[in-house]
Short mmCIF file of C-alpha atoms in Angstrom, two decimals:
data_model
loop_
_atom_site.label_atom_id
_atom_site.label_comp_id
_atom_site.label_asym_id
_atom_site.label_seq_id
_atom_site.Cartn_x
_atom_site.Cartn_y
_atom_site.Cartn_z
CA UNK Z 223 26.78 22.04 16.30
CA UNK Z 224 24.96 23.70 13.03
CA UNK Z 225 28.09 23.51 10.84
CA UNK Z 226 28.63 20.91 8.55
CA UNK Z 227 29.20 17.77 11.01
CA UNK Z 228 26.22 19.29 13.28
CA UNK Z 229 22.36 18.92 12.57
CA UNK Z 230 20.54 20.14 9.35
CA UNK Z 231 17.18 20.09 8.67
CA UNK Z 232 15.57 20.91 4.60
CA UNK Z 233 12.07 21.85 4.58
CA UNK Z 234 9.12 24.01 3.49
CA UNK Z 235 7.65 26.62 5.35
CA UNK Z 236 4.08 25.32 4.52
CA UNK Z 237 4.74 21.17 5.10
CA UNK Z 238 2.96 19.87 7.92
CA UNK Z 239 6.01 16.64 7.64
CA UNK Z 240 8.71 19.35 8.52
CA UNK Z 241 7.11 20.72 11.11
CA UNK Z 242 7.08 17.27 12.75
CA UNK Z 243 10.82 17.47 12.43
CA UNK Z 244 11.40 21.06 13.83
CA UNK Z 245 8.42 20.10 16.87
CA UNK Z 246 10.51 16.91 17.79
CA UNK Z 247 14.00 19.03 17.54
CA UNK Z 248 12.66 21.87 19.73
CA UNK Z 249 11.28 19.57 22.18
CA UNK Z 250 14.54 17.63 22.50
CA UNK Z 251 16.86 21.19 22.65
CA UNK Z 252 18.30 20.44 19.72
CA UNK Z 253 20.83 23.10 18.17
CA UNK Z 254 19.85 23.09 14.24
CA UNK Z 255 20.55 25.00 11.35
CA UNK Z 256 17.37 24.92 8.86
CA UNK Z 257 17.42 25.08 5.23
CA UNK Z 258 14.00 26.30 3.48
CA UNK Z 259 13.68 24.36 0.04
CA UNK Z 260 12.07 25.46 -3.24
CA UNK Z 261 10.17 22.41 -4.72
CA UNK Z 262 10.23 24.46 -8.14
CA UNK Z 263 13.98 24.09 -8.17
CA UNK Z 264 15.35 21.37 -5.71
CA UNK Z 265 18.75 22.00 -4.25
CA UNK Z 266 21.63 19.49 -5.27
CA UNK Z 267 22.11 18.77 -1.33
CA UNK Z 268 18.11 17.96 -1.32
CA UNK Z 269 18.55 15.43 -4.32
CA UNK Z 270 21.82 14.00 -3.17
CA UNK Z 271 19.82 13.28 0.70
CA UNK Z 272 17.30 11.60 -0.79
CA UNK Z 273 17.70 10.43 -4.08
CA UNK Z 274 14.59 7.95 -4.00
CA UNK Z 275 11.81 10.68 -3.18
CA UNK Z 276 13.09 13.69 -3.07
CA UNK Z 277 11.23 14.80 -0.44
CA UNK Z 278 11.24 17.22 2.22
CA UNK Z 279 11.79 16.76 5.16
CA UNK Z 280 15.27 15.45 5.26
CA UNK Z 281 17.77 15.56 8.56
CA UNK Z 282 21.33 15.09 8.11
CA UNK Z 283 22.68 14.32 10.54
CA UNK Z 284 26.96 14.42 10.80
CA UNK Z 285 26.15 14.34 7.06
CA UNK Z 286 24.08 11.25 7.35
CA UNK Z 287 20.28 12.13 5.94
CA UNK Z 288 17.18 10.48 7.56
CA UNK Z 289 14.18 10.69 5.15
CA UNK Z 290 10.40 10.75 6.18
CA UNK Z 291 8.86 12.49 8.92
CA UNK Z 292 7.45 9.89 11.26
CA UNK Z 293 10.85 7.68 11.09
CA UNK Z 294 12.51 11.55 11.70
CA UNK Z 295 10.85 11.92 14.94
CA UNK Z 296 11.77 8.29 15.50
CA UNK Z 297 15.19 8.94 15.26
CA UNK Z 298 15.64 12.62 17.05
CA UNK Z 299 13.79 10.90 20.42
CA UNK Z 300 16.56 7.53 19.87
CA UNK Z 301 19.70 9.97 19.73
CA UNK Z 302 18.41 12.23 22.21
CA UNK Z 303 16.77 10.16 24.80
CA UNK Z 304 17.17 13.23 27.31
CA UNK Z 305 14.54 13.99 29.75
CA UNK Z 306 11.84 14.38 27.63
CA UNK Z 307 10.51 10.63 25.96
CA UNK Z 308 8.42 11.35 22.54
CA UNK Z 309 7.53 7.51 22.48
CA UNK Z 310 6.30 5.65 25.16
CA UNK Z 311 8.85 3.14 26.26
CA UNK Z 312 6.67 0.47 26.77
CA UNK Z 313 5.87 -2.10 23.81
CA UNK Z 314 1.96 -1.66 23.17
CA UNK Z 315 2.37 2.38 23.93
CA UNK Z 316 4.51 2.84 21.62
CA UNK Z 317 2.56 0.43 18.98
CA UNK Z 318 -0.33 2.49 19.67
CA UNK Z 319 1.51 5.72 18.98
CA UNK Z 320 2.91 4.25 16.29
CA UNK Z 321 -0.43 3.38 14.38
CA UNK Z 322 -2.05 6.40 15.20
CA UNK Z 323 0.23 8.45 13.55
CA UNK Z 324 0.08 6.63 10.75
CA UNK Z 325 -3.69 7.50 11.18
CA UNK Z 326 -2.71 10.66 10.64
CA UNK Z 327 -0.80 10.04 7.63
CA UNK Z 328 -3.14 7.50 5.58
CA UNK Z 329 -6.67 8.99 6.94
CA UNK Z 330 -6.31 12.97 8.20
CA UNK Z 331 -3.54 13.96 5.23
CA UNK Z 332 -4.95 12.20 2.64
CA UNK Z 333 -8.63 13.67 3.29
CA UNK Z 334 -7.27 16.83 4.65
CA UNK Z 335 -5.59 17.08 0.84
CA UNK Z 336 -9.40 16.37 -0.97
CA UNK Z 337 -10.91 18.62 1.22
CA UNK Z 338 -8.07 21.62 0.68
CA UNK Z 339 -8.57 20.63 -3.30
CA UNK Z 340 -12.17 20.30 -3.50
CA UNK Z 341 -14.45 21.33 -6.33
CA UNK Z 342 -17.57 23.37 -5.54
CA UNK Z 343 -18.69 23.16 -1.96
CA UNK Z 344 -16.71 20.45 -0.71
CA UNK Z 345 -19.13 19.42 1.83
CA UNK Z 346 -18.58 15.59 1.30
CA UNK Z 347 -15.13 16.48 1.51
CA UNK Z 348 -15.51 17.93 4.64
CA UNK Z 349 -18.07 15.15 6.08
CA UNK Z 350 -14.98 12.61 5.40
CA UNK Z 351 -12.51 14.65 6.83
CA UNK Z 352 -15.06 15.28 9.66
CA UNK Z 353 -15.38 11.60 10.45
CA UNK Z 354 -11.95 10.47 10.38
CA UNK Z 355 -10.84 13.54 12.66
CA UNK Z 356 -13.41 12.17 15.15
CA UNK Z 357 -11.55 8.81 15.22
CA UNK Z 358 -8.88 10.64 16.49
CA UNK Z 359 -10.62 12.54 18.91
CA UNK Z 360 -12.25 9.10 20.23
CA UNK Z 361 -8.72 7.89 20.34
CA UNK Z 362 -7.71 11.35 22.55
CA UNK Z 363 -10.84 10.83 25.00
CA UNK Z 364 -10.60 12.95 28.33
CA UNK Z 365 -6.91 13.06 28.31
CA UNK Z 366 -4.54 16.26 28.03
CA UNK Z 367 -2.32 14.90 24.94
CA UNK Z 368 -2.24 11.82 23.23
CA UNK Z 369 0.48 10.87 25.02
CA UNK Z 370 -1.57 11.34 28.29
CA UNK Z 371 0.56 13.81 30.49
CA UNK Z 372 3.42 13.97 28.11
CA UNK Z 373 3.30 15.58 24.67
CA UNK Z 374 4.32 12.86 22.81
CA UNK Z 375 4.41 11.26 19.19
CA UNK Z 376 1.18 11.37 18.25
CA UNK Z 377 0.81 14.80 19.21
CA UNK Z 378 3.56 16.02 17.03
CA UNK Z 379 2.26 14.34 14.07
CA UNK Z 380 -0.74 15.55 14.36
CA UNK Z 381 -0.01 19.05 15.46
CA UNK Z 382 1.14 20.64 12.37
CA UNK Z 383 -2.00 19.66 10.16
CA UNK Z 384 -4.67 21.50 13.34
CA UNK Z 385 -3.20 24.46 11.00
CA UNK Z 386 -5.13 23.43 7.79
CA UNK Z 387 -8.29 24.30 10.20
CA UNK Z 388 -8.42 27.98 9.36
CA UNK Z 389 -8.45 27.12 5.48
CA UNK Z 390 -11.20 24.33 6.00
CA UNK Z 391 -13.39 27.14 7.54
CA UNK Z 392 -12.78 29.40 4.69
CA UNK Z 393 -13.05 27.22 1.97
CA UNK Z 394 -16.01 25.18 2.73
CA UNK Z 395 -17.32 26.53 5.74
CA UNK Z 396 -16.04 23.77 8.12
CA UNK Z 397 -16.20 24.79 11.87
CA UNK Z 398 -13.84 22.58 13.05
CA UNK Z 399 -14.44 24.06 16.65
CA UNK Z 400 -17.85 22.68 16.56
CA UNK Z 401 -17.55 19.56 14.65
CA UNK Z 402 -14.59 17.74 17.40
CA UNK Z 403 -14.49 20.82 20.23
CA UNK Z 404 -12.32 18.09 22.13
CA UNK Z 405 -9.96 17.66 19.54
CA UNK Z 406 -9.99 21.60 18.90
CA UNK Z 407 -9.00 22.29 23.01
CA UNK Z 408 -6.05 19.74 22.43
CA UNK Z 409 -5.10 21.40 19.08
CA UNK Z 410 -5.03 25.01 21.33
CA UNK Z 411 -3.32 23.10 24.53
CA UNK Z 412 -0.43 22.41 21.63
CA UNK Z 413 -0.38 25.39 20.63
CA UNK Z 414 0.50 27.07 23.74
CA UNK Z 415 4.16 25.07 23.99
CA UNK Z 416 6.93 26.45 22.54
CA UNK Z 417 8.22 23.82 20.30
CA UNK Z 418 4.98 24.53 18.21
CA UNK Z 419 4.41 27.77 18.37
CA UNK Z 420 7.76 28.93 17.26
CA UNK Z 421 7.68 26.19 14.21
CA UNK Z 422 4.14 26.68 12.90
CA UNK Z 423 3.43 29.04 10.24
CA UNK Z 424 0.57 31.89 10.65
CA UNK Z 425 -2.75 29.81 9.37
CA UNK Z 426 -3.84 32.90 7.51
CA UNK Z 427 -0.06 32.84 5.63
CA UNK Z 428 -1.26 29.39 4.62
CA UNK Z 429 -4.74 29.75 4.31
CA UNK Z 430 -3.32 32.42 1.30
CA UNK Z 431 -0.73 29.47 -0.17
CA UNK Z 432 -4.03 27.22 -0.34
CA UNK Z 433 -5.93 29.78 -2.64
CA UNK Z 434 -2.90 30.76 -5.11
CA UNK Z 435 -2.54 26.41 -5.00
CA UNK Z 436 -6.49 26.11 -5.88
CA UNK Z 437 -6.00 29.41 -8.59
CA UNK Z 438 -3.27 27.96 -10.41
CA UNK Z 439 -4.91 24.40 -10.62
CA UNK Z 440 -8.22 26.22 -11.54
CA UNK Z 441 -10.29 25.05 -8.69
CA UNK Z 442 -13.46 26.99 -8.27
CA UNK T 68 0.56 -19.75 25.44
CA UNK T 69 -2.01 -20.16 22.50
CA UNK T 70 -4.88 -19.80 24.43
CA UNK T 71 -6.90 -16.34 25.28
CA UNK T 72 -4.18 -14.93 27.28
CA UNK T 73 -1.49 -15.88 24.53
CA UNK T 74 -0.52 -15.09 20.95
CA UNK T 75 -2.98 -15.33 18.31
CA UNK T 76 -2.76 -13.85 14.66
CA UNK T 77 -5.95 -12.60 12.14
CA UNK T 78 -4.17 -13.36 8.43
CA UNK T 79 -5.33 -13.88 5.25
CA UNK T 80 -3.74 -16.85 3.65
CA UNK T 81 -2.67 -14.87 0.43
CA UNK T 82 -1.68 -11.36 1.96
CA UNK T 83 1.64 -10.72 2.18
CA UNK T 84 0.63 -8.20 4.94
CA UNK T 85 0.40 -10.99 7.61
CA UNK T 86 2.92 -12.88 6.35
CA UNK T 87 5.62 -10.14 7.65
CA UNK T 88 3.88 -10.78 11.34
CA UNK T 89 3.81 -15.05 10.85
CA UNK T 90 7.65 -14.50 9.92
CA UNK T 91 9.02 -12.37 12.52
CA UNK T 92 6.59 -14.76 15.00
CA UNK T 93 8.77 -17.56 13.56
CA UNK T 94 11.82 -16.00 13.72
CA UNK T 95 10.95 -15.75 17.40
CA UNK T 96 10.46 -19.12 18.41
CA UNK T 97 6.81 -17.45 19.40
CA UNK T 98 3.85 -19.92 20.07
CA UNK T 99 0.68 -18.50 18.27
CA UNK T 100 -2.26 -19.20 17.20
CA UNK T 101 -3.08 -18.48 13.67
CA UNK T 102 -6.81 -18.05 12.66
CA UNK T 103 -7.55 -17.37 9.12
CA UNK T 104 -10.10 -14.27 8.31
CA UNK T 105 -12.94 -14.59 5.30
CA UNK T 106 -12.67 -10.85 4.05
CA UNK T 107 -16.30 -11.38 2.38
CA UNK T 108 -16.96 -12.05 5.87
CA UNK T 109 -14.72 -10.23 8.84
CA UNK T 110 -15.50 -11.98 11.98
CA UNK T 111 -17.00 -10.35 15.22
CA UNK T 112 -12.78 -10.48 16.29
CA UNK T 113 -11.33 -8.74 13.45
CA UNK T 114 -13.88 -5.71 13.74
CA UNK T 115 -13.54 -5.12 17.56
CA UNK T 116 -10.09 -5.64 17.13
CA UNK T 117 -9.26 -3.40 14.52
CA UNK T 118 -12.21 -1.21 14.42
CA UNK T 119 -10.51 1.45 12.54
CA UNK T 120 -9.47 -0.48 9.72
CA UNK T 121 -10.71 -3.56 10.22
CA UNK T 122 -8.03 -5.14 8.11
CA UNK T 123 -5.64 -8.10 8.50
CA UNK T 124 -3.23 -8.62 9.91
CA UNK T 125 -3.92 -8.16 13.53
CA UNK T 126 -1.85 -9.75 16.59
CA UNK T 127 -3.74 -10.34 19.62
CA UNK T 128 -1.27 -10.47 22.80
CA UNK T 129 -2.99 -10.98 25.85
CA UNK T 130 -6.19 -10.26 24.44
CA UNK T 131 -4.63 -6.57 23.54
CA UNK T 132 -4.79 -6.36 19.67
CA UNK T 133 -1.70 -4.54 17.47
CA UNK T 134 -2.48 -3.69 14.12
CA UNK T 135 -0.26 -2.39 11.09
CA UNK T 136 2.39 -5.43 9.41
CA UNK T 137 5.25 -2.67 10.63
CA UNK T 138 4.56 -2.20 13.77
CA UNK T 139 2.96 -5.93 14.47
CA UNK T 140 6.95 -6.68 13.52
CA UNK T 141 8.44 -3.91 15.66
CA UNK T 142 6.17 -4.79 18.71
CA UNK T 143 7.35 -8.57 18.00
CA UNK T 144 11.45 -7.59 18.28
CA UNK T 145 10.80 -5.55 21.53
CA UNK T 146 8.58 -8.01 23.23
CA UNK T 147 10.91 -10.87 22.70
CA UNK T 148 14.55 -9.17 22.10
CA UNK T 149 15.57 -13.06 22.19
CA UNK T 150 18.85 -13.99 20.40
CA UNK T 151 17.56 -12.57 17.18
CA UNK T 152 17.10 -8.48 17.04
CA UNK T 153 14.51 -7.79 13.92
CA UNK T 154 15.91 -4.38 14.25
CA UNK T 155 19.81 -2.73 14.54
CA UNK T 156 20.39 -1.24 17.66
CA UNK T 157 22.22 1.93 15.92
CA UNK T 158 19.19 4.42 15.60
CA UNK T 159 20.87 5.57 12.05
CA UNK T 160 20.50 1.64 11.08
CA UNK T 161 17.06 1.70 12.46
CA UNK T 162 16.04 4.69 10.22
CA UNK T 163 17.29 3.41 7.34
CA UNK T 164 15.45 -0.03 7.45
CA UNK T 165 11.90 1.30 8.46
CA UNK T 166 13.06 3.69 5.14
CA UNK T 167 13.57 0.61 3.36
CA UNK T 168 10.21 -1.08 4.35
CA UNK T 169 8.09 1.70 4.21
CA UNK T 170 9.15 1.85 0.36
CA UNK T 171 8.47 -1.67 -0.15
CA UNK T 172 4.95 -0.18 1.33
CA UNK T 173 4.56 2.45 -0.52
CA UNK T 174 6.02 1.48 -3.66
CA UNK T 175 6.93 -2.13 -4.73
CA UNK T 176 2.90 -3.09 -3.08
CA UNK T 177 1.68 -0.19 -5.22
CA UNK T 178 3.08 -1.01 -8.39
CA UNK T 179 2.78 -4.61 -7.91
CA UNK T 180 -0.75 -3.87 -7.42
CA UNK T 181 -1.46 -2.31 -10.75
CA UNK T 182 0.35 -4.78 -11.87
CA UNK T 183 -1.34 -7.78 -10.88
CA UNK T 184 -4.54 -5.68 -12.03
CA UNK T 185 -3.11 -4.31 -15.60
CA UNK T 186 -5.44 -4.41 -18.51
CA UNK T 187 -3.57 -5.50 -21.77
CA UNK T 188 0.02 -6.38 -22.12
CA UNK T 189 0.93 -3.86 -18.98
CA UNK T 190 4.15 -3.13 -20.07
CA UNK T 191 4.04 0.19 -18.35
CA UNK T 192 3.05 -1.29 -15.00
CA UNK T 193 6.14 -3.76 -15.84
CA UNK T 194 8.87 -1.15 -16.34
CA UNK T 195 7.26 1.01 -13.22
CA UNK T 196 7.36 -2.44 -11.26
CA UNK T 197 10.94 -2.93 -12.21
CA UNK T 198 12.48 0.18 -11.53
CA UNK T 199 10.79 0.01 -8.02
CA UNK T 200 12.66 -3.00 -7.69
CA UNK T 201 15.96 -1.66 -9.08
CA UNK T 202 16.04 0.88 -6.22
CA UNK T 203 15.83 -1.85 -3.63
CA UNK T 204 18.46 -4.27 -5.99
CA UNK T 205 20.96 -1.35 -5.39
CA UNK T 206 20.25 -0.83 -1.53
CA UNK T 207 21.13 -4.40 -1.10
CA UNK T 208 24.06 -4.38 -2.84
CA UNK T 209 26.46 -7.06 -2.45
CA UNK T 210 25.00 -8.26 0.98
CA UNK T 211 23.48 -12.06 2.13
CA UNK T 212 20.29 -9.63 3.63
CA UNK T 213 18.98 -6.16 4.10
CA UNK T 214 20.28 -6.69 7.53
CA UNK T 215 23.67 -7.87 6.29
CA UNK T 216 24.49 -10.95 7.72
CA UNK T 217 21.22 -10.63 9.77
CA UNK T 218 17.88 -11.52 8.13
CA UNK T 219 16.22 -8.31 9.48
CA UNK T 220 13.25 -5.99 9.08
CA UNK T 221 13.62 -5.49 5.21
CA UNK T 222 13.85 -8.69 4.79
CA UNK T 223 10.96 -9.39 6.81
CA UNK T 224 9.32 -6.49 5.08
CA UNK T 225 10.17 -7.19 1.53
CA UNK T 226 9.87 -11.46 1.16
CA UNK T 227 6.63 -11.76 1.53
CA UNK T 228 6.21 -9.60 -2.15
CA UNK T 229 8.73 -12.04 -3.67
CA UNK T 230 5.97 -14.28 -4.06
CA UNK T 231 4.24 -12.22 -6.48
CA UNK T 232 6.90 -12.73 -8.73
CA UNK T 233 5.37 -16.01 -10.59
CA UNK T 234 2.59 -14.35 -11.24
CA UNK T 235 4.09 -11.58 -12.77
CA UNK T 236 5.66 -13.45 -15.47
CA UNK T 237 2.64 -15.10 -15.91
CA UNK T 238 0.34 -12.24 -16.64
CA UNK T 239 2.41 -9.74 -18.07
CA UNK T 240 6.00 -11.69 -18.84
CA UNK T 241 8.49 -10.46 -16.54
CA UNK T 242 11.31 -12.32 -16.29
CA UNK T 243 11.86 -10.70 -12.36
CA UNK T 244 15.13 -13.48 -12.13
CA UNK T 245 16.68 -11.15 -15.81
CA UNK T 246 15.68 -7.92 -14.55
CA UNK T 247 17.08 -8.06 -10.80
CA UNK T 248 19.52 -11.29 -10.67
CA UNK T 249 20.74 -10.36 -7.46
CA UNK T 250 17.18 -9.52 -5.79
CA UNK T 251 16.01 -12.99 -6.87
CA UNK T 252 18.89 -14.25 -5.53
CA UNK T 253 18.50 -12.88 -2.05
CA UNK T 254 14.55 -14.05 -2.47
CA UNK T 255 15.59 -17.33 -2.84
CA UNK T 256 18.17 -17.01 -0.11
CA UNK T 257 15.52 -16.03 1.87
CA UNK T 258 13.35 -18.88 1.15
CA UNK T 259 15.96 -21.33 2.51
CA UNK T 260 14.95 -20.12 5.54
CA UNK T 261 12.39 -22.65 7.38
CA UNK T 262 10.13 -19.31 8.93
CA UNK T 263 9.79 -17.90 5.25
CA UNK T 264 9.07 -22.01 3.76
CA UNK T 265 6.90 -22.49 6.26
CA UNK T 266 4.95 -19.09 6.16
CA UNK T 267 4.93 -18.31 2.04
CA UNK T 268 1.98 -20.38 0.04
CA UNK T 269 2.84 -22.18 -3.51
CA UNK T 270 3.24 -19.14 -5.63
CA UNK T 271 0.87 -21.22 -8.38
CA UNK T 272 -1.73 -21.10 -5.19
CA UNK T 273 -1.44 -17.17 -5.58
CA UNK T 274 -1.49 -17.01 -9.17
CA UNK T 275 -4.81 -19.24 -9.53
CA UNK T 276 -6.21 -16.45 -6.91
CA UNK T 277 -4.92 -13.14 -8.89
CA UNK T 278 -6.39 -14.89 -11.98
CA UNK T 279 -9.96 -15.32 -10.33
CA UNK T 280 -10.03 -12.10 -9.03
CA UNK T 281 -9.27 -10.47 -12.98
CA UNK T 282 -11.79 -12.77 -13.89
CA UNK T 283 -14.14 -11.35 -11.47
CA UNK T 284 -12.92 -7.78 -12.04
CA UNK T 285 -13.77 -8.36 -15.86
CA UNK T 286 -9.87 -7.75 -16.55
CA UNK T 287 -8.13 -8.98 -19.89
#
């Protein structure tokens, strides 16, 4: 199934949006051949997949590429329904799931990025990352995932980002344990499943990628 | 059905936002009840509705609210499949046209933003503008719609922006009908249709309103 009519998936060791892809293709048993990308020198196949952004991550699928991460996911749980749904199948679920994780994308990314990036002690930084991962915590409340029982979409886009943590700690002193301990059991509950644990990276590998990234932009 | 157990819809008059949920309602058949929102002013609905963002648009379905123009549309096709799908069945289809819309998201609303807002002659915000539009030009191709023959999700998506186009050529020149011949021709294609007629303001209305806001904004 790998070959060239099979399932491919280009990535980056380091990006939280492939790990949604390889999460959502473990989940579903998905036989995959993955292809690590170099942003410093894109591969032709990389360009020729997705011409517009030239992004990672990109399935192809029988040849066919799917671009961004959330629509990815979308896609894996439509061709393989199996036995394990990522979305809800009902209507206002799935709308839910669908606009958290897009929480995740326009609020938890985009301050997770200033607070990785930030100059001096980043503690405002780190109060706005604070406050926007307790949304999502509210959103979690008692349950096990955010997909209640099931480990679900919103759990898979927001899985791969719980391993920015380590680096928040270390670069500005962010206990993330402390600051949402609800949202930090769920993060560890994830990270007990396969799917995850065999796709995400060692936090202290990319706790070391964040420094050289801060040294060569000269953040202090 | 309009009532407190029916459909109602928080818009904006001008934001092409809710006019992707008023369409796809239309498309429908749906019954709804529209109530306009006074963003110097968010009423006691929007902010328990949409407490997060507390943006428009938000559709309230048996009192349950669904926020996001995307998903508001994709909640709309699966809670009345009807006689007219919003979205292809074929899950590659379906990838490709929440691609399609989430660029018209992420870039044709972004650079027609700084557009609408350029100081000077904003050429540069022009020739950005265009090319964003050249990309979607060639996806359509020689088709009636994004959908094909099917007024669909990218059309849905994308026709609400068409109606920035006046006021482009007002404030900075562009010719849009020159640069992409046959995107304005699918625009105006589009407009034939009585949910988009009904659903788009007088794109003078919208100019008057960009022009007060740079007014207000101190922009020349």
């Amino acid at each position: 199934m790998a070959g060239e009519k099979g399932v491919k998936l280009l990535g980056i060791w380091y990006s939280p949006f492939g790990h949604r892809a390889r999460i959502a293709l473990e989940e579903k048993g998905v036989d995959y051949e993955y292809i690590e990308e170099d942003l410093s020198s894109k591969s032709e196949l990389l360009l020729k997949s997705n011409p517009i952004q030239k992004k990672v991550p990109v399935l192809l699928h029988n040849g066919k590429p799917i671009c961004e991460s959330l629509i990815i996911v979308q896609y894996i749980d439509e061709v393989w329904p199996g036995k394990k749904p990522i979305l809800p199948s009902d209507p206002y679920d799935r709308a839910q799931a669908l606009f958290w994780s897009d929480y995740v994308d326009k609020k938890i990314y985009e301050s997770g990025m200033k607070l990785l990036r930030a100059v001096g002690e980043g503690q405002e930084e780190a109060k706005e990352f604070t406050e926007n991962l307790k949304n999502l915590e509210a959103e979690l409340g008692e349950r096990k995932f955010f997909g209640g029982e099931v480990f679900g979409f919103v759990d898979i886009a927001m899985v791969p980002f719980t391993n920015w943590f380590y680096s928040c700690e270390a670069i500005c002193g962010l206990k993330v344990d402390e600051a949402v301990p609800k949202l930090a059991a769920w993060a560890n509950r994830c990270r007990e499943r396969e799917s995850v644990a065999k796709t995400l990276p060692d936090p202290k590998k990319v706790l070391e990628s964040v420094v050289d990234f801060r040294k060569k932009m000269g953040i202090q």
